[in-house]
């Protein structure tokens, strides 16, 4: 559901050929057809269950260790926001390194603008996710698969702490005492937690994507600081918030469904 939005976001963050969201959408559709929006989707589909199980599993178990209470007990008495933040940061940190190679391959495939619809157009560098992984490993070594992982860690660690604080706080505020949050409350809280998290995440998301595309674009950065300084010097402060609008539009439905699934499964198996 969210991948087409993500493809547009990645293009806006890493390429300067688009004038905005609408221009990017129109050009992708015109030159790459509807399939252009789904480039690089197979790896996220293959990895999303593992990545989310790490995030939510580490979060829940860390919070349980910090508070010595079960998920159901925490609904009656909300843990401190400090404990929620620490648990969210722990989950975000571990998720970042498990996600890094999958995210790199996704971004590389999403940035391939070659079209199969036009005769004579050059073939794309990567024929698919496996070929992409093998090519990166061969050309850039094992460390190449973790390019941009530092920015990914800085994006996810504090952001997911705030993400869970926002979600748990909204659920607690709008749920009557002694009751479980309704499906509507869960979805609204999850949606707003997703939108709020991108306020802090977007600058590091831009840096991450640019570092991941460094070698491909023939402008490899010396490091994260070099990427920040170069991007700011060439494109101004606004560059660090590219993709925020479309990320917010994508964040509400995606995170609403994510948290609804999370709560339902915990109640079913708890």
Short mmCIF file of C-alpha atoms in Angstrom, two decimals:
data_model
loop_
_atom_site.label_atom_id
_atom_site.label_comp_id
_atom_site.label_asym_id
_atom_site.label_seq_id
_atom_site.Cartn_x
_atom_site.Cartn_y
_atom_site.Cartn_z
CA UNK A 1 0.00 0.00 0.00
CA UNK A 2 2.77 2.43 0.83
CA UNK A 3 5.46 1.48 -1.69
CA UNK A 4 4.43 3.80 -4.58
CA UNK A 5 4.58 6.76 -2.16
CA UNK A 6 7.99 5.57 -1.00
CA UNK A 7 9.32 5.38 -4.57
CA UNK A 8 8.29 8.98 -5.24
CA UNK A 9 9.84 10.06 -1.94
CA UNK A 10 13.16 8.36 -2.71
CA UNK A 11 13.32 9.92 -6.20
CA UNK A 12 12.66 13.40 -4.78
CA UNK A 13 15.37 12.97 -2.15
CA UNK A 14 18.10 11.65 -4.42
CA UNK A 15 17.46 13.24 -7.83
CA UNK A 16 17.18 16.87 -8.91
CA UNK A 17 15.25 16.23 -12.13
CA UNK A 18 11.77 16.64 -10.61
CA UNK A 19 10.00 19.94 -9.83
CA UNK A 20 7.80 18.39 -7.15
CA UNK A 21 5.56 15.48 -6.21
CA UNK A 22 3.14 15.83 -9.15
CA UNK A 23 5.95 16.21 -11.70
CA UNK A 24 7.67 13.12 -10.28
CA UNK A 25 4.46 11.03 -10.39
CA UNK A 26 3.68 12.11 -13.98
CA UNK A 27 7.20 11.38 -15.26
CA UNK A 28 7.41 7.96 -13.60
CA UNK A 29 4.06 6.97 -15.07
CA UNK A 30 4.87 8.41 -18.52
CA UNK A 31 8.30 6.85 -18.93
CA UNK A 32 8.12 3.73 -16.73
CA UNK A 33 4.38 2.91 -16.61
CA UNK A 34 2.52 2.01 -13.43
CA UNK A 35 5.18 -0.63 -12.72
CA UNK A 36 7.73 2.12 -12.13
CA UNK A 37 6.09 2.89 -8.79
CA UNK A 38 6.66 -0.67 -7.59
CA UNK A 39 10.38 -0.97 -8.34
CA UNK A 40 12.29 -2.57 -5.49
CA UNK A 41 9.16 -3.83 -3.73
CA UNK A 42 10.04 -7.53 -3.54
CA UNK A 43 12.71 -7.11 -0.84
CA UNK A 44 10.50 -4.99 1.47
CA UNK A 45 7.75 -7.60 1.13
CA UNK A 46 10.24 -10.38 1.92
CA UNK A 47 11.77 -8.52 4.87
CA UNK A 48 8.90 -6.52 6.38
CA UNK A 49 7.71 -9.37 8.63
CA UNK A 50 11.20 -9.94 10.04
CA UNK A 51 11.97 -6.23 10.45
CA UNK A 52 8.66 -5.46 12.18
CA UNK A 53 8.93 -8.52 14.41
CA UNK A 54 12.34 -7.23 15.57
CA UNK A 55 11.01 -3.70 16.17
CA UNK A 56 7.79 -4.61 17.98
CA UNK A 57 9.24 -7.68 19.69
CA UNK A 58 12.23 -5.80 21.10
CA UNK A 59 10.00 -2.86 22.08
CA UNK A 60 7.46 -5.03 23.93
CA UNK A 61 10.06 -7.19 25.67
CA UNK A 62 12.25 -4.23 26.65
CA UNK A 63 9.23 -2.41 28.08
CA UNK A 64 8.23 -5.57 29.94
CA UNK A 65 11.75 -5.86 31.40
CA UNK A 66 11.75 -2.19 32.45
CA UNK A 67 8.28 -2.19 34.01
CA UNK A 68 7.81 -5.86 35.03
CA UNK A 69 4.27 -5.73 33.62
CA UNK A 70 2.50 -7.49 30.75
CA UNK A 71 1.00 -5.74 27.73
CA UNK A 72 -2.52 -6.05 29.18
CA UNK A 73 -1.42 -4.68 32.59
CA UNK A 74 0.19 -1.67 30.89
CA UNK A 75 -3.23 -0.67 29.54
CA UNK A 76 -4.50 -0.18 33.09
CA UNK A 77 -1.42 1.73 34.23
CA UNK A 78 0.59 3.52 31.55
CA UNK A 79 4.37 3.08 32.04
CA UNK A 80 6.49 6.21 32.31
CA UNK A 81 7.21 7.95 29.02
CA UNK A 82 10.92 7.53 29.76
CA UNK A 83 10.54 3.74 29.78
CA UNK A 84 8.46 3.82 26.58
CA UNK A 85 11.06 6.04 24.89
CA UNK A 86 13.97 3.79 25.93
CA UNK A 87 12.13 0.68 24.71
CA UNK A 88 11.29 2.35 21.39
CA UNK A 89 14.88 3.53 20.88
CA UNK A 90 16.18 0.01 21.62
CA UNK A 91 13.82 -1.48 19.05
CA UNK A 92 14.73 1.21 16.51
CA UNK A 93 18.47 0.68 16.97
CA UNK A 94 18.29 -3.08 16.41
CA UNK A 95 15.82 -2.71 13.56
CA UNK A 96 18.12 -0.28 11.73
CA UNK A 97 20.97 -2.75 11.32
CA UNK A 98 18.73 -5.63 10.33
CA UNK A 99 17.00 -3.38 7.79
CA UNK A 100 20.11 -1.71 6.29
CA UNK A 101 20.96 -4.15 3.42
CA UNK A 102 17.30 -4.55 2.42
CA UNK A 103 16.77 -0.80 2.44
CA UNK A 104 19.91 -0.17 0.37
CA UNK A 105 18.80 -2.60 -2.34
CA UNK A 106 15.30 -1.11 -2.36
CA UNK A 107 16.64 2.43 -2.82
CA UNK A 108 19.04 1.39 -5.60
CA UNK A 109 16.24 -0.35 -7.53
CA UNK A 110 13.79 2.51 -6.99
CA UNK A 111 16.27 4.94 -8.52
CA UNK A 112 16.61 3.04 -11.78
CA UNK A 113 14.82 5.25 -14.29
CA UNK A 114 15.48 3.09 -17.37
CA UNK A 115 12.26 2.06 -19.06
CA UNK A 116 11.51 -1.25 -20.72
CA UNK A 117 8.74 0.44 -22.68
CA UNK A 118 11.06 2.41 -24.94
CA UNK A 119 12.99 0.48 -27.61
CA UNK A 120 16.70 1.19 -27.57
CA UNK A 121 16.79 2.51 -24.02
CA UNK A 122 19.85 1.34 -22.06
CA UNK A 123 19.35 -1.70 -19.82
CA UNK A 124 19.20 -1.04 -16.08
CA UNK A 125 22.33 -1.71 -14.05
CA UNK A 126 20.49 -4.10 -11.73
CA UNK A 127 18.23 -6.83 -13.12
CA UNK A 128 16.52 -7.49 -9.80
CA UNK A 129 17.10 -7.55 -6.03
CA UNK A 130 19.38 -10.60 -5.97
CA UNK A 131 21.47 -9.30 -8.89
CA UNK A 132 21.62 -5.92 -7.13
CA UNK A 133 22.88 -7.51 -3.89
CA UNK A 134 25.50 -9.58 -5.73
CA UNK A 135 26.69 -6.58 -7.77
CA UNK A 136 27.03 -4.35 -4.69
CA UNK A 137 28.92 -7.10 -2.84
CA UNK A 138 31.26 -7.61 -5.81
CA UNK A 139 31.90 -3.91 -6.56
CA UNK A 140 31.79 -2.39 -3.06
CA UNK A 141 32.52 -5.31 -0.75
CA UNK A 142 30.50 -6.46 2.31
CA UNK A 143 30.56 -2.95 3.77
CA UNK A 144 28.83 -1.70 0.64
CA UNK A 145 25.63 -3.48 1.71
CA UNK A 146 25.61 -1.32 4.85
CA UNK A 147 26.19 2.00 3.07
CA UNK A 148 24.11 4.66 4.82
CA UNK A 149 23.46 2.46 7.87
CA UNK A 150 24.81 5.11 10.25
CA UNK A 151 22.24 7.63 9.02
CA UNK A 152 19.59 4.91 9.14
CA UNK A 153 20.48 4.23 12.79
CA UNK A 154 20.28 7.95 13.63
CA UNK A 155 16.96 8.13 11.81
CA UNK A 156 15.34 5.18 13.55
CA UNK A 157 16.77 5.22 17.09
CA UNK A 158 15.32 8.47 18.52
CA UNK A 159 12.46 8.61 16.02
CA UNK A 160 10.97 5.27 17.06
CA UNK A 161 11.28 6.29 20.69
CA UNK A 162 9.03 9.32 19.98
CA UNK A 163 6.88 7.11 17.74
CA UNK A 164 5.90 4.76 20.57
CA UNK A 165 5.57 7.59 23.11
CA UNK A 166 3.06 9.33 20.80
CA UNK A 167 1.13 6.12 20.16
CA UNK A 168 0.92 4.98 23.79
CA UNK A 169 0.09 8.50 25.00
CA UNK A 170 -2.79 8.98 22.54
CA UNK A 171 -4.19 5.51 23.24
CA UNK A 172 -4.11 6.19 27.00
CA UNK A 173 -5.68 9.64 26.65
CA UNK A 174 -8.63 8.53 24.53
CA UNK A 175 -9.38 5.17 26.15
CA UNK A 176 -11.77 5.04 29.14
CA UNK A 177 -10.20 3.74 32.36
CA UNK A 178 -10.22 -0.04 32.66
CA UNK A 179 -10.94 -0.64 28.96
CA UNK A 180 -8.89 -1.68 25.95
CA UNK A 181 -8.45 0.94 23.20
CA UNK A 182 -10.96 0.61 20.39
CA UNK A 183 -9.90 -0.19 16.84
CA UNK A 184 -10.60 3.43 15.85
CA UNK A 185 -8.44 4.76 18.69
CA UNK A 186 -5.61 2.40 17.77
CA UNK A 187 -5.72 3.40 14.10
CA UNK A 188 -5.88 7.15 14.79
CA UNK A 189 -3.11 6.97 17.40
CA UNK A 190 -0.96 4.85 15.08
CA UNK A 191 -1.56 7.19 12.15
CA UNK A 192 -0.60 10.31 14.09
CA UNK A 193 2.42 8.55 15.60
CA UNK A 194 3.56 7.77 12.05
CA UNK A 195 3.13 11.37 10.87
CA UNK A 196 4.83 12.80 13.95
CA UNK A 197 7.81 10.48 13.63
CA UNK A 198 8.65 11.80 10.15
CA UNK A 199 9.19 15.32 11.52
CA UNK A 200 12.41 14.12 13.18
CA UNK A 201 13.16 11.31 10.72
CA UNK A 202 13.05 13.15 7.37
CA UNK A 203 16.45 14.97 7.53
CA UNK A 204 18.29 11.72 8.30
CA UNK A 205 16.15 9.89 5.75
CA UNK A 206 17.39 12.29 3.06
CA UNK A 207 21.02 11.85 4.15
CA UNK A 208 20.62 8.06 4.23
CA UNK A 209 19.19 7.89 0.72
CA UNK A 210 21.90 10.16 -0.69
CA UNK A 211 24.68 8.15 0.90
CA UNK A 212 23.15 4.91 -0.39
CA UNK A 213 23.17 6.31 -3.95
CA UNK A 214 26.63 7.91 -3.64
CA UNK A 215 28.64 5.46 -5.74
CA UNK A 216 25.92 5.08 -8.36
CA UNK A 217 25.65 8.84 -8.88
CA UNK A 218 29.43 9.20 -9.20
CA UNK A 219 29.50 11.48 -6.17
CA UNK A 220 30.36 9.25 -3.24
CA UNK A 221 30.45 11.20 0.01
CA UNK A 222 33.38 10.89 2.39
CA UNK A 223 30.95 10.40 5.25
CA UNK A 224 27.74 11.59 6.83
CA UNK A 225 29.07 15.05 7.68
CA UNK A 226 30.34 15.54 4.13
CA UNK A 227 26.90 14.58 2.80
CA UNK A 228 25.19 17.07 5.12
CA UNK A 229 27.57 19.93 4.29
CA UNK A 230 27.58 19.27 0.52
CA UNK A 231 23.80 18.96 0.32
CA UNK A 232 23.27 22.14 2.37
CA UNK A 233 25.84 24.12 0.38
CA UNK A 234 24.41 23.10 -3.00
CA UNK A 235 20.66 23.02 -2.27
CA UNK A 236 19.96 24.90 0.96
CA UNK A 237 18.20 23.92 4.17
CA UNK A 238 15.03 22.79 2.40
CA UNK A 239 16.81 19.77 0.93
CA UNK A 240 16.66 18.03 4.32
CA UNK A 241 12.85 18.01 4.25
CA UNK A 242 12.36 16.64 0.76
CA UNK A 243 9.73 13.95 0.77
CA UNK A 244 8.18 15.04 4.09
CA UNK A 245 4.76 15.78 2.57
CA UNK A 246 4.45 12.47 0.76
CA UNK A 247 5.91 10.61 3.75
CA UNK A 248 3.19 12.09 5.95
CA UNK A 249 0.46 11.11 3.49
CA UNK A 250 1.84 7.57 3.42
CA UNK A 251 2.49 7.38 7.17
CA UNK A 252 -1.08 7.64 8.41
CA UNK A 253 -2.68 4.63 6.65
CA UNK A 254 0.45 2.46 6.86
CA UNK A 255 0.97 2.96 10.60
CA UNK A 256 -2.73 2.79 11.38
CA UNK A 257 -2.85 -0.70 9.85
CA UNK A 258 0.46 -1.67 11.48
CA UNK A 259 -0.67 -0.84 15.01
CA UNK A 260 -4.11 -2.37 14.50
CA UNK A 261 -2.41 -5.63 13.50
CA UNK A 262 0.00 -5.38 16.45
CA UNK A 263 -2.77 -4.88 19.02
CA UNK A 264 -5.02 -7.56 17.53
CA UNK A 265 -2.24 -10.18 17.53
CA UNK A 266 -1.20 -9.38 21.11
CA UNK A 267 -4.80 -9.72 22.31
CA UNK A 268 -5.27 -12.96 20.39
CA UNK A 269 -2.07 -14.57 21.68
CA UNK A 270 -1.52 -12.63 24.89
#
